[in-house]
Amino acid sequence: MDRAAFRVARIFVTLRPDGRSANFKFTLEEQELKCLVAADAFAAIPNGWGRQGWTQTILANLTEPELDAALRMAWAHAQPTRRKR
C-alpha cells in the first residue's frame, strides 16, 4: 500500500504519504461516537474496512488533544493479547 502503517501487535493507524489524512482502527462504538461528535474530522471508511471500525481522519480538522486521544485509543486496541497458561 502507499500508506505508512503503525503497529504494535497489529496495525492501528495508517498515514497517507501527503500527511493530510490517516485511518484509525476503532471499535464500532468508538467510530460511531467520533463520527458523531467530530463529523468534520472523522468518517467511517465506506466499505468492509469501515464495518470493521476503520475510520478516515482529516488531520487538519483535529486539535492536538483530539489527535492524541485518537492515537491512544487505536493504540490500546492493537496491544498483544495475553494468553492464559
PDB file of C-alpha atoms in Angstrom:
ATOM      1  CA  MET A   1       0.000   0.000   0.000  1.00  0.00           C
ATOM      2  CA  ASP A   2       1.025   3.621  -0.346  1.00  0.00           C
ATOM      3  CA  ARG A   3       0.470   4.397   3.347  1.00  0.00           C
ATOM      4  CA  ALA A   4       2.830   4.280   6.294  1.00  0.00           C
ATOM      5  CA  ALA A   5       1.485   1.784   8.833  1.00  0.00           C
ATOM      6  CA  PHE A   6       1.882   1.968  12.593  1.00  0.00           C
ATOM      7  CA  ARG A   7       1.606  -1.272  14.526  1.00  0.00           C
ATOM      8  CA  VAL A   8       2.099  -2.876  17.904  1.00  0.00           C
ATOM      9  CA  ALA A   9       0.787  -6.437  17.568  1.00  0.00           C
ATOM     10  CA  ARG A  10      -1.383  -5.282  14.649  1.00  0.00           C
ATOM     11  CA  ILE A  11      -1.831  -2.128  12.604  1.00  0.00           C
ATOM     12  CA  PHE A  12      -3.744   0.617  14.402  1.00  0.00           C
ATOM     13  CA  VAL A  13      -3.126   3.673  12.156  1.00  0.00           C
ATOM     14  CA  THR A  14      -2.145   4.260   8.558  1.00  0.00           C
ATOM     15  CA  LEU A  15      -0.939   7.625   7.265  1.00  0.00           C
ATOM     16  CA  ARG A  16      -1.218   8.916   3.707  1.00  0.00           C
ATOM     17  CA  PRO A  17       2.061   9.928   2.072  1.00  0.00           C
ATOM     18  CA  ASP A  18       0.959  13.585   1.952  1.00  0.00           C
ATOM     19  CA  GLY A  19       0.307  13.537   5.725  1.00  0.00           C
ATOM     20  CA  ARG A  20      -3.144  15.092   5.369  1.00  0.00           C
ATOM     21  CA  SER A  21      -5.244  12.125   6.451  1.00  0.00           C
ATOM     22  CA  ALA A  22      -4.922   8.950   8.446  1.00  0.00           C
ATOM     23  CA  ASN A  23      -7.025   5.859   9.032  1.00  0.00           C
ATOM     24  CA  PHE A  24      -7.569   4.767  12.629  1.00  0.00           C
ATOM     25  CA  LYS A  25      -8.794   1.378  13.854  1.00  0.00           C
ATOM     26  CA  PHE A  26     -11.512   1.954  16.454  1.00  0.00           C
ATOM     27  CA  THR A  27     -14.239  -0.246  17.851  1.00  0.00           C
ATOM     28  CA  LEU A  28     -17.552   0.286  16.080  1.00  0.00           C
ATOM     29  CA  GLU A  29     -18.873   2.153  19.125  1.00  0.00           C
ATOM     30  CA  GLU A  30     -15.848   4.460  19.191  1.00  0.00           C
ATOM     31  CA  GLN A  31     -16.126   5.005  15.458  1.00  0.00           C
ATOM     32  CA  GLU A  32     -19.790   5.967  15.785  1.00  0.00           C
ATOM     33  CA  LEU A  33     -19.046   8.406  18.610  1.00  0.00           C
ATOM     34  CA  LYS A  34     -16.073  10.028  16.840  1.00  0.00           C
ATOM     35  CA  CYS A  35     -18.089  10.458  13.629  1.00  0.00           C
ATOM     36  CA  LEU A  36     -20.988  11.943  15.585  1.00  0.00           C
ATOM     37  CA  VAL A  37     -19.103  14.477  17.694  1.00  0.00           C
ATOM     38  CA  ALA A  38     -16.456  15.455  15.124  1.00  0.00           C
ATOM     39  CA  ALA A  39     -18.051  14.835  11.721  1.00  0.00           C
ATOM     40  CA  ASP A  40     -15.718  17.372  10.103  1.00  0.00           C
ATOM     41  CA  ALA A  41     -12.720  15.251  11.109  1.00  0.00           C
ATOM     42  CA  PHE A  42     -13.880  11.605  11.229  1.00  0.00           C
ATOM     43  CA  ALA A  43     -15.779   9.424   8.751  1.00  0.00           C
ATOM     44  CA  ALA A  44     -16.230   5.673   8.562  1.00  0.00           C
ATOM     45  CA  ILE A  45     -14.439   4.224   5.548  1.00  0.00           C
ATOM     46  CA  PRO A  46     -17.308   3.349   3.154  1.00  0.00           C
ATOM     47  CA  ASN A  47     -16.618  -0.365   2.652  1.00  0.00           C
ATOM     48  CA  GLY A  48     -15.856  -3.552   4.557  1.00  0.00           C
ATOM     49  CA  TRP A  49     -12.931  -1.850   6.270  1.00  0.00           C
ATOM     50  CA  GLY A  50     -15.306   0.736   7.708  1.00  0.00           C
ATOM     51  CA  ARG A  51     -17.571  -2.012   9.031  1.00  0.00           C
ATOM     52  CA  GLN A  52     -14.538  -3.266  10.975  1.00  0.00           C
ATOM     53  CA  GLY A  53     -14.045   0.124  12.664  1.00  0.00           C
ATOM     54  CA  TRP A  54     -11.535   1.706  10.265  1.00  0.00           C
ATOM     55  CA  THR A  55     -12.155   5.434  10.278  1.00  0.00           C
ATOM     56  CA  GLN A  56     -10.697   8.099   7.988  1.00  0.00           C
ATOM     57  CA  THR A  57      -9.482  11.257   9.668  1.00  0.00           C
ATOM     58  CA  ILE A  58      -8.684  14.652   8.180  1.00  0.00           C
ATOM     59  CA  LEU A  59      -5.764  15.599  10.411  1.00  0.00           C
ATOM     60  CA  ALA A  60      -6.058  19.383   9.895  1.00  0.00           C
ATOM     61  CA  ASN A  61      -9.533  19.239  11.441  1.00  0.00           C
ATOM     62  CA  LEU A  62      -8.275  17.812  14.747  1.00  0.00           C
ATOM     63  CA  THR A  63      -6.839  19.635  17.712  1.00  0.00           C
ATOM     64  CA  GLU A  64      -3.664  18.206  19.209  1.00  0.00           C
ATOM     65  CA  PRO A  65      -5.598  16.753  22.215  1.00  0.00           C
ATOM     66  CA  GLU A  66      -8.133  15.129  19.835  1.00  0.00           C
ATOM     67  CA  LEU A  67      -5.321  13.586  17.791  1.00  0.00           C
ATOM     68  CA  ASP A  68      -3.595  12.373  20.943  1.00  0.00           C
ATOM     69  CA  ALA A  69      -6.827  10.778  22.209  1.00  0.00           C
ATOM     70  CA  ALA A  70      -7.480   9.069  18.861  1.00  0.00           C
ATOM     71  CA  LEU A  71      -3.926   7.698  18.702  1.00  0.00           C
ATOM     72  CA  ARG A  72      -4.090   6.387  22.255  1.00  0.00           C
ATOM     73  CA  MET A  73      -7.487   4.809  21.660  1.00  0.00           C
ATOM     74  CA  ALA A  74      -6.410   2.999  18.498  1.00  0.00           C
ATOM     75  CA  TRP A  75      -3.038   2.037  20.037  1.00  0.00           C
ATOM     76  CA  ALA A  76      -4.748   0.444  23.049  1.00  0.00           C
ATOM     77  CA  HIS A  77      -6.688  -1.940  20.784  1.00  0.00           C
ATOM     78  CA  ALA A  78      -3.526  -3.027  18.964  1.00  0.00           C
ATOM     79  CA  GLN A  79      -1.790  -4.366  22.066  1.00  0.00           C
ATOM     80  CA  PRO A  80      -0.939  -8.070  22.120  1.00  0.00           C
ATOM     81  CA  THR A  81      -3.436 -10.238  23.910  1.00  0.00           C
ATOM     82  CA  ARG A  82      -2.117 -12.259  26.806  1.00  0.00           C
ATOM     83  CA  ARG A  83      -2.529 -15.971  26.773  1.00  0.00           C
ATOM     84  CA  LYS A  84      -3.581 -17.761  29.934  1.00  0.00           C
ATOM     85  CA  ARG A  85      -1.442 -20.690  30.975  1.00  0.00           C
TER      86      ARG A  85
END
